[in-house]
């Protein structure tokens, strides 16, 4: 069962959600290998691109072994977002603070990885994002939401006119066209108890986006309570473009149940993939009518070591050791003795010691 988003076609309807501080190159690669047909970068600031921020550029690095990768942008200024999309889709960097045509950005070192699609973040609940009128704050201003999305679509179409015949991020582009799809991810509302999902989704469809992802919670809920799948179903019934459901997917069976109950075209998996890239293999097997045998505990721990080694190669020892503490907690959840391991690795400062602790823990588990 393929999923078509604009001119992009992906193999299965199971996607890895963009997660700040988590969906880096290593996480995306492991989930792609396990069966995620599309993964996303961490949130990328439109303004960060505009001002040439180096940390922002780092988020756009795509590994050679990755499948299609979507770039998720956040911002609230249509002009800046249009130029960011225009230059990303042309495979070029923005010059610092300048509004320029992609054809005029000629420096070879300005080449960046091509996105499979570009997604507008209209759902992030983090206070510092919301205070700037970005993320889920866009749900409080439908005109602004429409204007930002329309500007991004315009930027993608403009880039397609001069971007040549290259493909995007490993996905197949039908008919040799090069327009990168623009999509959007929303929550069902801002305030607790509010539901503006259909209104927001219709505004986005009118702006020209190719798909909408709906997280079935409001901004004020953050990740509390139960996701409202009925709200996702209502958006699906109201739109002609694909709708992707998100929220409370912790097993492959959950993913299929969401598709059955809401009619959504795809499922975006977030927290269910933490320490569990196999969730994509499980969902795919169930979709194809196959039985699925989950990984043994030893296999989970071997993957944990591999995650550590890949992250170290990508980001260096100091950053990898710090970031792996949360991944160790996720991979070992429910295992006997995991609490002691998590406590121990929180004081570790080098990769070799961390790897040894995981190996010893694995030995104790046999």
CSV table of C-alpha atoms in Angstrom, one decimal:
chain,number,residue,atom,x,y,z
A,1,UNK,CA,0.0,0.0,0.0
A,2,UNK,CA,1.7,3.2,-1.2
A,3,UNK,CA,1.1,6.7,0.0
A,4,UNK,CA,1.2,9.5,-2.5
A,5,UNK,CA,1.9,13.1,-1.3
A,6,UNK,CA,1.8,15.5,-4.2
A,7,UNK,CA,4.2,14.0,-6.8
A,8,UNK,CA,6.1,12.0,-4.1
A,9,UNK,CA,5.2,8.3,-3.7
A,10,UNK,CA,6.4,6.3,-0.7
A,11,UNK,CA,6.2,2.6,-0.2
A,12,UNK,CA,4.1,2.3,2.9
A,13,UNK,CA,1.9,4.6,5.0
A,14,UNK,CA,4.1,4.6,8.1
A,15,UNK,CA,6.1,7.7,8.8
A,16,UNK,CA,8.5,8.7,11.6
A,17,UNK,CA,7.4,12.0,13.2
A,18,UNK,CA,9.8,15.0,13.5
A,19,UNK,CA,11.0,15.1,17.1
A,20,UNK,CA,13.2,17.9,18.4
A,21,UNK,CA,16.4,16.5,19.9
A,22,UNK,CA,15.6,13.0,18.7
A,23,UNK,CA,15.1,12.5,14.9
A,24,UNK,CA,18.7,13.1,14.0
A,25,UNK,CA,20.5,11.3,11.2
A,26,UNK,CA,21.1,8.2,13.3
A,27,UNK,CA,17.5,7.9,14.5
A,28,UNK,CA,16.2,8.4,11.0
A,29,UNK,CA,18.5,5.8,9.5
A,30,UNK,CA,17.6,3.1,12.0
A,31,UNK,CA,13.9,3.7,11.6
A,32,UNK,CA,14.2,3.9,7.8
A,33,UNK,CA,16.1,0.5,7.9
A,34,UNK,CA,13.3,-0.9,10.0
A,35,UNK,CA,10.6,0.1,7.6
A,36,UNK,CA,9.7,3.8,8.0
A,37,UNK,CA,9.0,4.9,4.5
A,38,UNK,CA,9.4,8.6,5.3
A,39,UNK,CA,11.3,10.2,8.1
A,40,UNK,CA,11.6,13.9,9.1
A,41,UNK,CA,14.3,16.1,10.4
A,42,UNK,CA,14.1,17.9,13.7
A,43,UNK,CA,12.4,21.2,13.5
A,44,UNK,CA,14.3,23.7,11.4
A,45,UNK,CA,13.9,27.4,11.9
A,46,UNK,CA,13.0,29.5,8.8
A,47,UNK,CA,14.7,32.4,10.4
A,48,UNK,CA,17.8,30.2,11.2
A,49,UNK,CA,18.0,29.5,7.5
A,50,UNK,CA,17.5,33.2,6.7
A,51,UNK,CA,20.4,34.2,8.9
A,52,UNK,CA,22.7,31.4,8.0
A,53,UNK,CA,22.8,29.8,11.4
A,54,UNK,CA,25.3,26.9,11.4
A,55,UNK,CA,23.3,24.8,13.9
A,56,UNK,CA,20.3,25.1,11.7
A,57,UNK,CA,22.3,24.0,8.7
A,58,UNK,CA,23.5,20.9,10.6
A,59,UNK,CA,19.9,19.7,11.0
A,60,UNK,CA,19.6,19.4,7.2
A,61,UNK,CA,22.4,16.8,6.8
A,62,UNK,CA,21.1,13.6,5.4
A,63,UNK,CA,23.0,10.3,5.6
A,64,UNK,CA,23.7,8.2,2.5
A,65,UNK,CA,21.8,5.2,3.8
A,66,UNK,CA,18.6,7.1,4.6
A,67,UNK,CA,15.4,6.8,2.7
A,68,UNK,CA,13.3,9.8,1.8
A,69,UNK,CA,13.5,12.6,4.4
A,70,UNK,CA,11.1,15.5,4.9
A,71,UNK,CA,12.4,18.8,6.2
A,72,UNK,CA,10.1,20.3,8.9
A,73,UNK,CA,10.2,24.1,9.1
A,74,UNK,CA,8.8,26.4,11.7
A,75,UNK,CA,8.1,30.1,11.3
A,76,UNK,CA,5.4,32.7,11.0
A,77,UNK,CA,6.7,35.2,8.5
A,78,UNK,CA,5.4,34.4,5.0
A,79,UNK,CA,8.2,36.2,3.1
A,80,UNK,CA,11.0,34.4,5.1
A,81,UNK,CA,9.3,31.0,4.8
A,82,UNK,CA,8.8,31.4,1.1
A,83,UNK,CA,12.5,32.2,0.5
A,84,UNK,CA,13.6,29.4,2.8
A,85,UNK,CA,11.5,26.8,0.9
A,86,UNK,CA,12.5,28.2,-2.5
A,87,UNK,CA,16.2,27.8,-1.8
A,88,UNK,CA,15.9,24.5,-0.1
A,89,UNK,CA,13.9,23.0,-3.0
A,90,UNK,CA,16.5,24.3,-5.4
A,91,UNK,CA,19.2,22.6,-3.3
A,92,UNK,CA,20.9,25.9,-2.3
A,93,UNK,CA,21.4,27.9,0.9
A,94,UNK,CA,20.0,31.3,1.6
A,95,UNK,CA,22.5,34.1,1.6
A,96,UNK,CA,22.5,35.8,5.0
A,97,UNK,CA,19.3,37.8,5.2
A,98,UNK,CA,19.0,38.4,1.5
A,99,UNK,CA,16.0,37.8,-0.8
A,100,UNK,CA,17.5,36.3,-3.9
A,101,UNK,CA,16.5,34.0,-6.8
A,102,UNK,CA,17.9,30.4,-6.4
A,103,UNK,CA,19.6,30.8,-9.8
A,104,UNK,CA,21.8,33.5,-8.4
A,105,UNK,CA,23.2,31.4,-5.5
A,106,UNK,CA,26.0,29.8,-7.4
A,107,UNK,CA,28.6,28.8,-4.8
A,108,UNK,CA,29.2,25.0,-5.0
A,109,UNK,CA,29.7,24.9,-1.2
A,110,UNK,CA,26.2,26.2,-0.9
A,111,UNK,CA,24.7,22.9,-1.9
A,112,UNK,CA,22.5,21.2,0.7
A,113,UNK,CA,20.7,17.9,0.9
A,114,UNK,CA,17.4,17.8,-1.1
A,115,UNK,CA,14.2,17.2,0.9
A,116,UNK,CA,11.6,14.7,-0.1
A,117,UNK,CA,9.0,17.2,1.1
A,118,UNK,CA,8.9,20.3,3.3
A,119,UNK,CA,6.5,20.3,6.2
A,120,UNK,CA,5.1,23.4,8.0
A,121,UNK,CA,5.1,22.9,11.8
A,122,UNK,CA,1.8,24.3,13.1
A,123,UNK,CA,1.6,22.0,16.1
A,124,UNK,CA,4.7,22.5,18.3
A,125,UNK,CA,3.5,23.2,21.9
A,126,UNK,CA,6.8,24.4,23.3
A,127,UNK,CA,6.4,27.8,25.0
A,128,UNK,CA,9.4,29.5,23.4
A,129,UNK,CA,8.1,28.6,20.0
A,130,UNK,CA,4.5,29.6,20.8
A,131,UNK,CA,5.6,33.0,22.3
A,132,UNK,CA,7.0,33.9,18.8
A,133,UNK,CA,3.7,33.2,17.2
A,134,UNK,CA,5.1,29.9,15.6
A,135,UNK,CA,4.2,26.3,15.9
A,136,UNK,CA,0.7,25.7,17.4
A,137,UNK,CA,0.3,29.5,17.9
A,138,UNK,CA,-0.6,29.5,14.1
A,139,UNK,CA,-3.9,27.8,15.0
A,140,UNK,CA,-5.0,31.0,16.7
A,141,UNK,CA,-4.7,33.0,13.5
A,142,UNK,CA,-6.1,31.2,10.5
A,143,UNK,CA,-5.2,34.0,8.1
A,144,UNK,CA,-1.6,33.8,9.2
A,145,UNK,CA,-1.6,30.0,8.9
A,146,UNK,CA,-3.0,30.3,5.3
A,147,UNK,CA,-0.5,33.0,4.3
A,148,UNK,CA,2.5,31.1,5.6
A,149,UNK,CA,1.4,27.8,3.9
A,150,UNK,CA,0.6,29.6,0.6
A,151,UNK,CA,4.0,31.3,0.7
A,152,UNK,CA,5.8,28.0,1.2
A,153,UNK,CA,3.9,26.4,-1.7
A,154,UNK,CA,4.7,29.4,-3.9
A,155,UNK,CA,8.4,29.0,-2.9
A,156,UNK,CA,8.4,25.3,-3.9
A,157,UNK,CA,6.7,26.0,-7.2
A,158,UNK,CA,9.1,28.8,-8.0
A,159,UNK,CA,12.1,26.6,-7.3
A,160,UNK,CA,10.8,23.9,-9.6
A,161,UNK,CA,11.0,26.3,-12.5
A,162,UNK,CA,14.8,26.5,-12.2
A,163,UNK,CA,15.9,23.5,-10.2
A,164,UNK,CA,16.7,21.2,-13.1
A,165,UNK,CA,15.7,17.5,-13.2
A,166,UNK,CA,17.1,16.2,-9.9
A,167,UNK,CA,15.0,14.0,-7.6
A,168,UNK,CA,14.3,14.7,-4.0
A,169,UNK,CA,15.6,12.9,-1.0
A,170,UNK,CA,15.4,9.3,-2.3
A,171,UNK,CA,11.7,9.4,-3.1
A,172,UNK,CA,10.4,8.8,-6.6
A,173,UNK,CA,9.0,11.8,-8.4
A,174,UNK,CA,6.2,10.9,-10.8
A,175,UNK,CA,6.7,12.0,-14.4
A,176,UNK,CA,10.1,13.4,-13.9
A,177,UNK,CA,8.6,16.6,-12.3
A,178,UNK,CA,10.7,18.3,-9.6
A,179,UNK,CA,8.1,20.2,-7.5
A,180,UNK,CA,8.8,19.4,-3.8
A,181,UNK,CA,5.5,18.8,-2.0
A,182,UNK,CA,4.7,21.2,0.9
A,183,UNK,CA,2.7,19.7,3.8
A,184,UNK,CA,1.7,20.8,7.2
A,185,UNK,CA,1.3,19.3,10.7
A,186,UNK,CA,-1.3,20.6,13.1
A,187,UNK,CA,-2.9,19.9,16.4
A,188,UNK,CA,-6.7,19.9,16.8
A,189,UNK,CA,-6.7,23.2,18.5
A,190,UNK,CA,-4.8,25.5,20.9
A,191,UNK,CA,-6.8,25.7,24.1
A,192,UNK,CA,-7.9,22.6,26.0
A,193,UNK,CA,-11.3,21.4,24.7
A,194,UNK,CA,-11.0,23.4,21.4
A,195,UNK,CA,-11.3,21.8,18.0
A,196,UNK,CA,-10.4,23.9,15.0
A,197,UNK,CA,-8.8,21.0,13.1
A,198,UNK,CA,-11.2,21.0,10.1
A,199,UNK,CA,-11.1,24.8,9.8
A,200,UNK,CA,-7.3,24.8,9.9
A,201,UNK,CA,-7.0,21.8,7.5
A,202,UNK,CA,-9.3,23.4,5.0
A,203,UNK,CA,-7.3,26.6,5.1
A,204,UNK,CA,-4.1,24.6,4.5
A,205,UNK,CA,-5.7,22.7,1.6
A,206,UNK,CA,-6.9,26.0,0.1
A,207,UNK,CA,-3.3,27.3,0.4
A,208,UNK,CA,-2.1,24.4,-1.8
A,209,UNK,CA,-0.5,22.0,0.6
A,210,UNK,CA,-0.2,18.4,-0.6
A,211,UNK,CA,-1.1,16.7,2.8
A,212,UNK,CA,-2.0,17.5,6.3
A,213,UNK,CA,-0.9,15.6,9.5
A,214,UNK,CA,-3.2,15.9,12.5
A,215,UNK,CA,-2.1,15.2,16.0
A,216,UNK,CA,-5.2,14.5,18.0
A,217,UNK,CA,-4.4,16.8,20.9
A,218,UNK,CA,-4.6,20.5,21.6
A,219,UNK,CA,-1.6,22.6,22.4
A,220,UNK,CA,-2.5,22.9,26.1
A,221,UNK,CA,-2.7,19.1,26.4
A,222,UNK,CA,0.9,18.8,25.3
A,223,UNK,CA,1.1,14.9,25.4
A,224,UNK,CA,-1.4,14.4,28.2
A,225,UNK,CA,-4.7,12.5,28.0
A,226,UNK,CA,-5.9,10.5,25.1
A,227,UNK,CA,-5.5,11.6,21.4
A,228,UNK,CA,-8.8,12.4,19.7
A,229,UNK,CA,-8.9,10.1,16.8
A,230,UNK,CA,-12.5,11.2,15.9
A,231,UNK,CA,-11.1,14.7,15.2
A,232,UNK,CA,-8.7,13.0,12.7
A,233,UNK,CA,-11.6,11.2,11.1
A,234,UNK,CA,-13.5,14.5,10.7
A,235,UNK,CA,-10.5,16.1,8.9
A,236,UNK,CA,-10.2,13.1,6.6
A,237,UNK,CA,-13.9,13.4,5.7
A,238,UNK,CA,-13.5,17.1,5.0
A,239,UNK,CA,-10.4,17.1,2.7
A,240,UNK,CA,-9.5,15.8,-0.7
A,241,UNK,CA,-5.8,15.7,-0.1
A,242,UNK,CA,-4.2,12.9,2.0
A,243,UNK,CA,-4.6,13.1,5.8
A,244,UNK,CA,-2.0,11.5,8.1
A,245,UNK,CA,-3.0,10.6,11.7
A,246,UNK,CA,-0.7,11.1,14.7
A,247,UNK,CA,-1.2,10.4,18.4
A,248,UNK,CA,-1.1,7.3,20.7
A,249,UNK,CA,0.6,4.9,18.3
A,250,UNK,CA,2.7,2.5,20.4
A,251,UNK,CA,2.4,-0.7,18.5
A,252,UNK,CA,2.0,-1.8,14.9
A,253,UNK,CA,-1.6,-2.8,15.7
A,254,UNK,CA,-2.3,0.7,16.9
A,255,UNK,CA,-1.2,2.1,13.5
A,256,UNK,CA,-3.6,-0.2,11.6
A,257,UNK,CA,-6.4,0.5,14.1
A,258,UNK,CA,-6.0,4.2,13.5
A,259,UNK,CA,-6.2,3.8,9.8
A,260,UNK,CA,-9.4,1.6,10.2
A,261,UNK,CA,-11.1,4.0,12.7
A,262,UNK,CA,-10.3,7.3,11.0
A,263,UNK,CA,-9.8,6.4,7.3
A,264,UNK,CA,-6.5,8.3,7.4
A,265,UNK,CA,-4.1,7.7,4.5
A,266,UNK,CA,-1.0,7.4,6.6
A,267,UNK,CA,0.2,7.1,10.2
A,268,UNK,CA,2.9,9.2,11.8
A,269,UNK,CA,4.6,7.5,14.7
A,270,UNK,CA,6.4,9.5,17.4
A,271,UNK,CA,6.8,8.3,21.0
A,272,UNK,CA,6.1,4.7,19.9
A,273,UNK,CA,9.4,4.7,18.0
A,274,UNK,CA,11.5,5.7,20.9
A,275,UNK,CA,13.8,2.8,21.6
A,276,UNK,CA,11.7,0.8,19.2
A,277,UNK,CA,12.5,1.3,15.5
A,278,UNK,CA,10.9,-2.2,15.0
A,279,UNK,CA,7.5,-0.7,15.3
A,280,UNK,CA,7.7,0.1,11.6
A,281,UNK,CA,8.5,-3.5,10.7
A,282,UNK,CA,5.6,-4.6,12.9
A,283,UNK,CA,3.1,-2.2,11.2
A,284,UNK,CA,4.3,-3.2,7.8
A,285,UNK,CA,4.0,-6.9,8.5
A,286,UNK,CA,0.5,-6.6,9.9
A,287,UNK,CA,-0.6,-4.4,6.9
A,288,UNK,CA,0.6,-7.2,4.6
A,289,UNK,CA,-1.1,-9.9,6.6
A,290,UNK,CA,2.0,-11.4,7.9
A,291,UNK,CA,2.7,-12.6,11.4
A,292,UNK,CA,5.3,-10.5,13.3
A,293,UNK,CA,7.9,-11.7,15.8
A,294,UNK,CA,9.3,-8.8,17.8
A,295,UNK,CA,13.1,-8.6,18.6
A,296,UNK,CA,14.6,-10.6,21.4
A,297,UNK,CA,16.0,-8.6,24.3
A,298,UNK,CA,19.5,-9.4,23.1
A,299,UNK,CA,18.7,-7.9,19.7
A,300,UNK,CA,17.3,-4.7,21.4
A,301,UNK,CA,20.5,-4.3,23.3
A,302,UNK,CA,22.7,-4.9,20.2
A,303,UNK,CA,20.7,-2.2,18.5
A,304,UNK,CA,21.3,0.1,21.4
A,305,UNK,CA,25.1,-0.4,21.1
A,306,UNK,CA,24.8,0.2,17.3
A,307,UNK,CA,22.8,3.4,18.0
A,308,UNK,CA,25.6,4.6,20.3
A,309,UNK,CA,28.3,3.9,17.8
A,310,UNK,CA,26.5,5.6,14.9
A,311,UNK,CA,25.7,8.6,17.0
A,312,UNK,CA,29.3,8.9,18.1
A,313,UNK,CA,30.5,8.7,14.5
A,314,UNK,CA,28.1,11.5,13.6
A,315,UNK,CA,28.3,13.9,16.5
A,316,UNK,CA,31.4,13.0,18.4
A,317,UNK,CA,31.9,11.4,21.8
A,318,UNK,CA,30.9,14.2,24.1
A,319,UNK,CA,27.5,14.9,22.5
A,320,UNK,CA,26.8,11.2,21.8
A,321,UNK,CA,27.3,10.2,25.4
A,322,UNK,CA,25.0,12.9,26.7
A,323,UNK,CA,22.3,12.3,24.1
A,324,UNK,CA,22.4,8.5,24.5
A,325,UNK,CA,21.3,8.6,28.1
A,326,UNK,CA,17.7,9.1,27.1
A,327,UNK,CA,17.9,6.5,24.4
A,328,UNK,CA,19.2,3.9,26.9
A,329,UNK,CA,16.2,4.6,29.0
A,330,UNK,CA,13.9,4.0,26.1
A,331,UNK,CA,15.6,0.8,24.7
A,332,UNK,CA,15.7,-0.8,28.2
A,333,UNK,CA,12.3,0.1,29.4
A,334,UNK,CA,10.7,-2.9,31.2
A,335,UNK,CA,13.9,-4.9,31.4
A,336,UNK,CA,15.1,-6.2,34.7
A,337,UNK,CA,17.8,-4.1,36.2
A,338,UNK,CA,17.2,-1.2,33.8
A,339,UNK,CA,16.7,1.4,36.5
A,340,UNK,CA,20.2,0.8,37.9
A,341,UNK,CA,21.7,0.9,34.4
A,342,UNK,CA,20.0,4.3,33.7
A,343,UNK,CA,21.3,5.7,37.0
A,344,UNK,CA,24.8,4.5,36.2
A,345,UNK,CA,25.1,5.9,32.7
A,346,UNK,CA,24.0,9.3,33.8
A,347,UNK,CA,27.4,9.9,35.2
A,348,UNK,CA,29.4,8.4,32.3
A,349,UNK,CA,31.4,10.8,30.2
A,350,UNK,CA,33.0,8.5,27.6
A,351,UNK,CA,31.8,6.1,24.9
A,352,UNK,CA,33.9,3.1,25.9
A,353,UNK,CA,32.6,3.1,29.5
A,354,UNK,CA,29.0,3.5,28.3
A,355,UNK,CA,29.4,0.7,25.7
A,356,UNK,CA,30.9,-1.6,28.4
A,357,UNK,CA,28.0,-0.9,30.8
A,358,UNK,CA,25.5,-1.9,28.1
A,359,UNK,CA,27.4,-5.1,27.3
A,360,UNK,CA,27.6,-6.0,31.0
A,361,UNK,CA,23.9,-5.3,31.4
A,362,UNK,CA,23.2,-7.5,28.4
A,363,UNK,CA,25.3,-10.3,29.9
A,364,UNK,CA,23.5,-10.1,33.2
A,365,UNK,CA,20.2,-10.4,31.4
A,366,UNK,CA,21.0,-13.8,30.0
